[in-house]
Amino acid sequence: MGYKKIAVLFLLLGIFITEMCAETKLYEMKSGIVEYAISGGGNIMGVRSESSGKRRLVFDRWGLLQIQKEQRTSTVMGQTTKTDSIIKIDNGIVYAVDADKKVIIKQPFEMFGQADNQDMLKMGKEMFKKMGGKQIGTGSILGYACEIWELMGTKIWIHKGVALKVEAEMMGIKHTEEAVDVKFDIAIDQNEFAIPDLPVKTFEEIYGKDFKEMVSDHMPTQEEMEQMQEMMKQFGNKPAQ
């Protein structure tokens, strides 16, 4: 399977994790601020890597307005890189800040063929299950009760629609994001949702082709998803060196 299909699969997975508990609301809390710690690393064919960082999720209006800011440091073969990312969602429109290109990429969720908000809960869980996902139990993060879902070696602890912990392992590389501070149903300063003053463009304007068509062209088949699941299981059972 090509790397483009793997990348698209995980892109869609990220979207559906965010939306899987949506109904007329994206989350079951009106507002919140969640601070995450990021860590990871491993060894692939003798190449050692490490990563660390933090992420901040702020949301209001039941998640219809939210922003995520992440800072991450990665070290591979002694070379260290630092990345910052900002993603804002406002009433179904995604704004991704590309600091390198000095542009904001704007795209509606509809590009992924999603239904309206009232169908998102059913649609998200059905898609998650079709990709091999299943609820494997319940747990608690910082005292908040969570459903624990699993897909291809990735476990997600979800509290009322908000992922409070993610554990993933692929080809010997481990990745963990876990909430270290959580505040729900609080007053949110609307300045939290400010993004840089940069030109706003769509995927079509930047890449010169219809992004929905590009995604469709590279969507993995059911057979390829099953192959990925088996591959993830095999690699997940191999300890990092």
C-alpha positions as a Python dict, from the first residue, in 0.01 Angstrom:
ca = {
    (1, 'M'): (0, 0, 0),
    (2, 'G'): (130, 349, -86),
    (3, 'Y'): (231, 600, 175),
    (4, 'K'): (-35, 842, 45),
    (5, 'K'): (-311, 598, 137),
    (6, 'I'): (-165, 546, 484),
    (7, 'A'): (-145, 922, 534),
    (8, 'V'): (-504, 974, 420),
    (9, 'L'): (-625, 694, 647),
    (10, 'F'): (-472, 853, 955),
    (11, 'L'): (-598, 1197, 850),
    (12, 'L'): (-951, 1063, 834),
    (13, 'L'): (-901, 875, 1161),
    (14, 'G'): (-810, 1200, 1330),
    (15, 'I'): (-1121, 1370, 1197),
    (16, 'F'): (-1353, 1087, 1305),
    (17, 'I'): (-1198, 1062, 1653),
    (18, 'T'): (-1282, 1428, 1696),
    (19, 'E'): (-1634, 1388, 1557),
    (20, 'M'): (-1734, 1040, 1671),
    (21, 'C'): (-1938, 1163, 1969),
    (22, 'A'): (-2104, 1445, 1779),
    (23, 'E'): (-2481, 1488, 1753),
    (24, 'T'): (-2608, 1845, 1739),
    (25, 'K'): (-2297, 1923, 1943),
    (26, 'L'): (-1940, 1814, 1895),
    (27, 'Y'): (-1888, 1763, 2268),
    (28, 'E'): (-2121, 1706, 2560),
    (29, 'M'): (-1970, 2000, 2751),
    (30, 'K'): (-2033, 2360, 2653),
    (31, 'S'): (-1673, 2473, 2696),
    (32, 'G'): (-1334, 2363, 2818),
    (33, 'I'): (-957, 2388, 2820),
    (34, 'V'): (-743, 2074, 2807),
    (35, 'E'): (-363, 2072, 2833),
    (36, 'Y'): (-183, 1763, 2698),
    (37, 'A'): (170, 1629, 2738),
    (38, 'I'): (319, 1461, 2431),
    (39, 'S'): (592, 1197, 2439),
    (40, 'G'): (720, 923, 2215),
    (41, 'G'): (1007, 753, 2044),
    (42, 'G'): (1155, 422, 1943),
    (43, 'N'): (1391, 244, 1710),
    (44, 'I'): (1337, 153, 1343),
    (45, 'M'): (1619, -44, 1180),
    (46, 'G'): (1872, 111, 1413),
    (47, 'V'): (1743, 466, 1372),
    (48, 'R'): (1651, 607, 1711),
    (49, 'S'): (1391, 881, 1744),
    (50, 'E'): (1244, 1079, 2032),
    (51, 'S'): (966, 1334, 2052),
    (52, 'S'): (813, 1552, 2319),
    (53, 'G'): (583, 1848, 2337),
    (54, 'K'): (253, 1987, 2449),
    (55, 'R'): (-89, 2059, 2305),
    (56, 'R'): (-365, 2292, 2420),
    (57, 'L'): (-730, 2244, 2326),
    (58, 'V'): (-975, 2529, 2391),
    (59, 'F'): (-1341, 2498, 2292),
    (60, 'D'): (-1670, 2682, 2332),
    (61, 'R'): (-2028, 2650, 2202),
    (62, 'W'): (-2023, 2273, 2258),
    (63, 'G'): (-1712, 2238, 2042),
    (64, 'L'): (-1852, 2417, 1737),
    (65, 'L'): (-1578, 2673, 1807),
    (66, 'Q'): (-1239, 2532, 1905),
    (67, 'I'): (-868, 2580, 1859),
    (68, 'Q'): (-573, 2348, 1910),
    (69, 'K'): (-216, 2472, 1945),
    (70, 'E'): (75, 2229, 1952),
    (71, 'Q'): (448, 2260, 2002),
    (72, 'R'): (661, 1954, 1938),
    (73, 'T'): (1033, 1871, 1940),
    (74, 'S'): (1157, 1566, 1748),
    (75, 'T'): (1507, 1420, 1740),
    (76, 'V'): (1612, 1168, 1473),
    (77, 'M'): (1974, 1054, 1439),
    (78, 'G'): (2086, 1345, 1652),
    (79, 'Q'): (1904, 1603, 1438),
    (80, 'T'): (1643, 1805, 1629),
    (81, 'T'): (1349, 1984, 1472),
    (82, 'K'): (1079, 2195, 1634),
    (83, 'T'): (731, 2237, 1492),
    (84, 'D'): (437, 2455, 1589),
    (85, 'S'): (85, 2403, 1459),
    (86, 'I'): (-248, 2577, 1501),
    (87, 'I'): (-583, 2433, 1389),
    (88, 'K'): (-909, 2619, 1443),
    (89, 'I'): (-1261, 2490, 1381),
    (90, 'D'): (-1549, 2735, 1359),
    (91, 'N'): (-1896, 2603, 1271),
    (92, 'G'): (-1769, 2320, 1051),
    (93, 'I'): (-1490, 2517, 882),
    (94, 'V'): (-1129, 2414, 950),
    (95, 'Y'): (-852, 2674, 951),
    (96, 'A'): (-500, 2525, 954),
    (97, 'V'): (-212, 2767, 996),
    (98, 'D'): (87, 2682, 776),
    (99, 'A'): (368, 2887, 926),
    (100, 'D'): (618, 2776, 660),
    (101, 'K'): (403, 2888, 367),
    (102, 'K'): (270, 3184, 569),
    (103, 'V'): (-86, 3098, 479),
    (104, 'I'): (-403, 2972, 647),
    (105, 'I'): (-565, 2674, 474),
    (106, 'K'): (-945, 2686, 494),
    (107, 'Q'): (-1163, 2384, 427),
    (108, 'P'): (-1511, 2267, 534),
    (109, 'F'): (-1565, 1922, 686),
    (110, 'E'): (-1795, 1848, 391),
    (111, 'M'): (-1488, 1776, 177),
    (112, 'F'): (-1477, 1438, 350),
    (113, 'G'): (-1838, 1364, 255),
    (114, 'Q'): (-1961, 1399, 612),
    (115, 'A'): (-2327, 1424, 694),
    (116, 'D'): (-2476, 1706, 893),
    (117, 'N'): (-2418, 1727, 1268),
    (118, 'Q'): (-2731, 1530, 1354),
    (119, 'D'): (-2591, 1222, 1178),
    (120, 'M'): (-2230, 1251, 1297),
    (121, 'L'): (-2258, 1027, 1603),
    (122, 'K'): (-2394, 734, 1403),
    (123, 'M'): (-2172, 801, 1102),
    (124, 'G'): (-1853, 846, 1307),
    (125, 'K'): (-1894, 528, 1508),
    (126, 'E'): (-1992, 325, 1202),
    (127, 'M'): (-1685, 447, 1012),
    (128, 'F'): (-1464, 381, 1315),
    (129, 'K'): (-1597, 25, 1334),
    (130, 'K'): (-1557, -31, 958),
    (131, 'M'): (-1190, 62, 998),
    (132, 'G'): (-1158, -208, 1264),
    (133, 'G'): (-1219, 7, 1571),
    (134, 'K'): (-1405, -113, 1876),
    (135, 'Q'): (-1475, -10, 2233),
    (136, 'I'): (-1261, -231, 2457),
    (137, 'G'): (-1357, -100, 2798),
    (138, 'T'): (-1381, 198, 3027),
    (139, 'G'): (-1128, 392, 3230),
    (140, 'S'): (-1053, 720, 3400),
    (141, 'I'): (-818, 1010, 3322),
    (142, 'L'): (-775, 1276, 3591),
    (143, 'G'): (-1095, 1150, 3751),
    (144, 'Y'): (-1302, 1177, 3430),
    (145, 'A'): (-1481, 860, 3320),
    (146, 'C'): (-1382, 754, 2968),
    (147, 'E'): (-1476, 504, 2700),
    (148, 'I'): (-1163, 329, 2572),
    (149, 'W'): (-1159, 269, 2197),
    (150, 'E'): (-898, 78, 1999),
    (151, 'L'): (-802, 87, 1631),
    (152, 'M'): (-495, -74, 1474),
    (153, 'G'): (-288, -63, 1790),
    (154, 'T'): (-406, 286, 1890),
    (155, 'K'): (-606, 332, 2210),
    (156, 'I'): (-814, 643, 2276),
    (157, 'W'): (-969, 742, 2610),
    (158, 'I'): (-1277, 956, 2532),
    (159, 'H'): (-1477, 1157, 2787),
    (160, 'K'): (-1804, 1293, 2649),
    (161, 'G'): (-1655, 1337, 2304),
    (162, 'V'): (-1316, 1475, 2411),
    (163, 'A'): (-1011, 1252, 2376),
    (164, 'L'): (-817, 1275, 2703),
    (165, 'K'): (-549, 1020, 2618),
    (166, 'V'): (-409, 855, 2305),
    (167, 'E'): (-158, 569, 2300),
    (168, 'A'): (-22, 452, 1965),
    (169, 'E'): (255, 220, 1852),
    (170, 'M'): (358, 157, 1492),
    (171, 'M'): (669, -19, 1368),
    (172, 'G'): (839, 14, 1704),
    (173, 'I'): (760, 383, 1748),
    (174, 'K'): (545, 474, 2047),
    (175, 'H'): (340, 792, 2078),
    (176, 'T'): (142, 915, 2378),
    (177, 'E'): (-72, 1222, 2434),
    (178, 'E'): (-232, 1254, 2777),
    (179, 'A'): (-429, 1529, 2946),
    (180, 'V'): (-243, 1680, 3240),
    (181, 'D'): (-489, 1959, 3320),
    (182, 'V'): (-861, 1974, 3241),
    (183, 'K'): (-1126, 2242, 3298),
    (184, 'F'): (-1479, 2196, 3164),
    (185, 'D'): (-1782, 2426, 3152),
    (186, 'I'): (-1592, 2746, 3224),
    (187, 'A'): (-1603, 3098, 3081),
    (188, 'I'): (-1369, 3121, 2780),
    (189, 'D'): (-1192, 3441, 2678),
    (190, 'Q'): (-1275, 3476, 2307),
    (191, 'N'): (-921, 3602, 2244),
    (192, 'E'): (-818, 3237, 2287),
    (193, 'F'): (-949, 3171, 1936),
    (194, 'A'): (-741, 3435, 1759),
    (195, 'I'): (-516, 3309, 1479),
    (196, 'P'): (-234, 3488, 1290),
    (197, 'D'): (-327, 3754, 1034),
    (198, 'L'): (-226, 3563, 720),
    (199, 'P'): (-380, 3511, 374),
    (200, 'V'): (-659, 3251, 377),
    (201, 'K'): (-672, 2998, 90),
    (202, 'T'): (-845, 2668, 14),
    (203, 'F'): (-670, 2340, -70),
    (204, 'E'): (-780, 2389, -430),
    (205, 'E'): (-615, 2730, -450),
    (206, 'I'): (-290, 2597, -303),
    (207, 'Y'): (-262, 2257, -471),
    (208, 'G'): (-444, 2329, -798),
    (209, 'K'): (-685, 2034, -787),
    (210, 'D'): (-1001, 1934, -609),
    (211, 'F'): (-898, 1802, -267),
    (212, 'K'): (-1205, 1583, -229),
    (213, 'E'): (-1115, 1407, -554),
    (214, 'M'): (-754, 1367, -437),
    (215, 'V'): (-872, 1204, -114),
    (216, 'S'): (-1110, 973, -304),
    (217, 'D'): (-832, 868, -539),
    (218, 'H'): (-615, 757, -248),
    (219, 'M'): (-875, 617, -11),
    (220, 'P'): (-769, 270, 106),
    (221, 'T'): (-987, -23, 11),
    (222, 'Q'): (-1140, -255, 271),
    (223, 'E'): (-873, -514, 187),
    (224, 'E'): (-596, -257, 235),
    (225, 'M'): (-741, -150, 570),
    (226, 'E'): (-746, -513, 682),
    (227, 'Q'): (-383, -549, 573),
    (228, 'M'): (-294, -240, 773),
    (229, 'Q'): (-471, -378, 1080),
    (230, 'E'): (-274, -703, 1058),
    (231, 'M'): (53, -514, 1001),
    (232, 'M'): (-14, -291, 1303),
    (233, 'K'): (-85, -594, 1521),
    (234, 'Q'): (240, -759, 1415),
    (235, 'F'): (453, -451, 1471),
    (236, 'G'): (268, -369, 1793),
    (237, 'N'): (385, -699, 1939),
    (238, 'K'): (752, -620, 1871),
    (239, 'P'): (928, -427, 2149),
    (240, 'A'): (1139, -123, 2061),
    (241, 'Q'): (1513, -182, 2070),
}
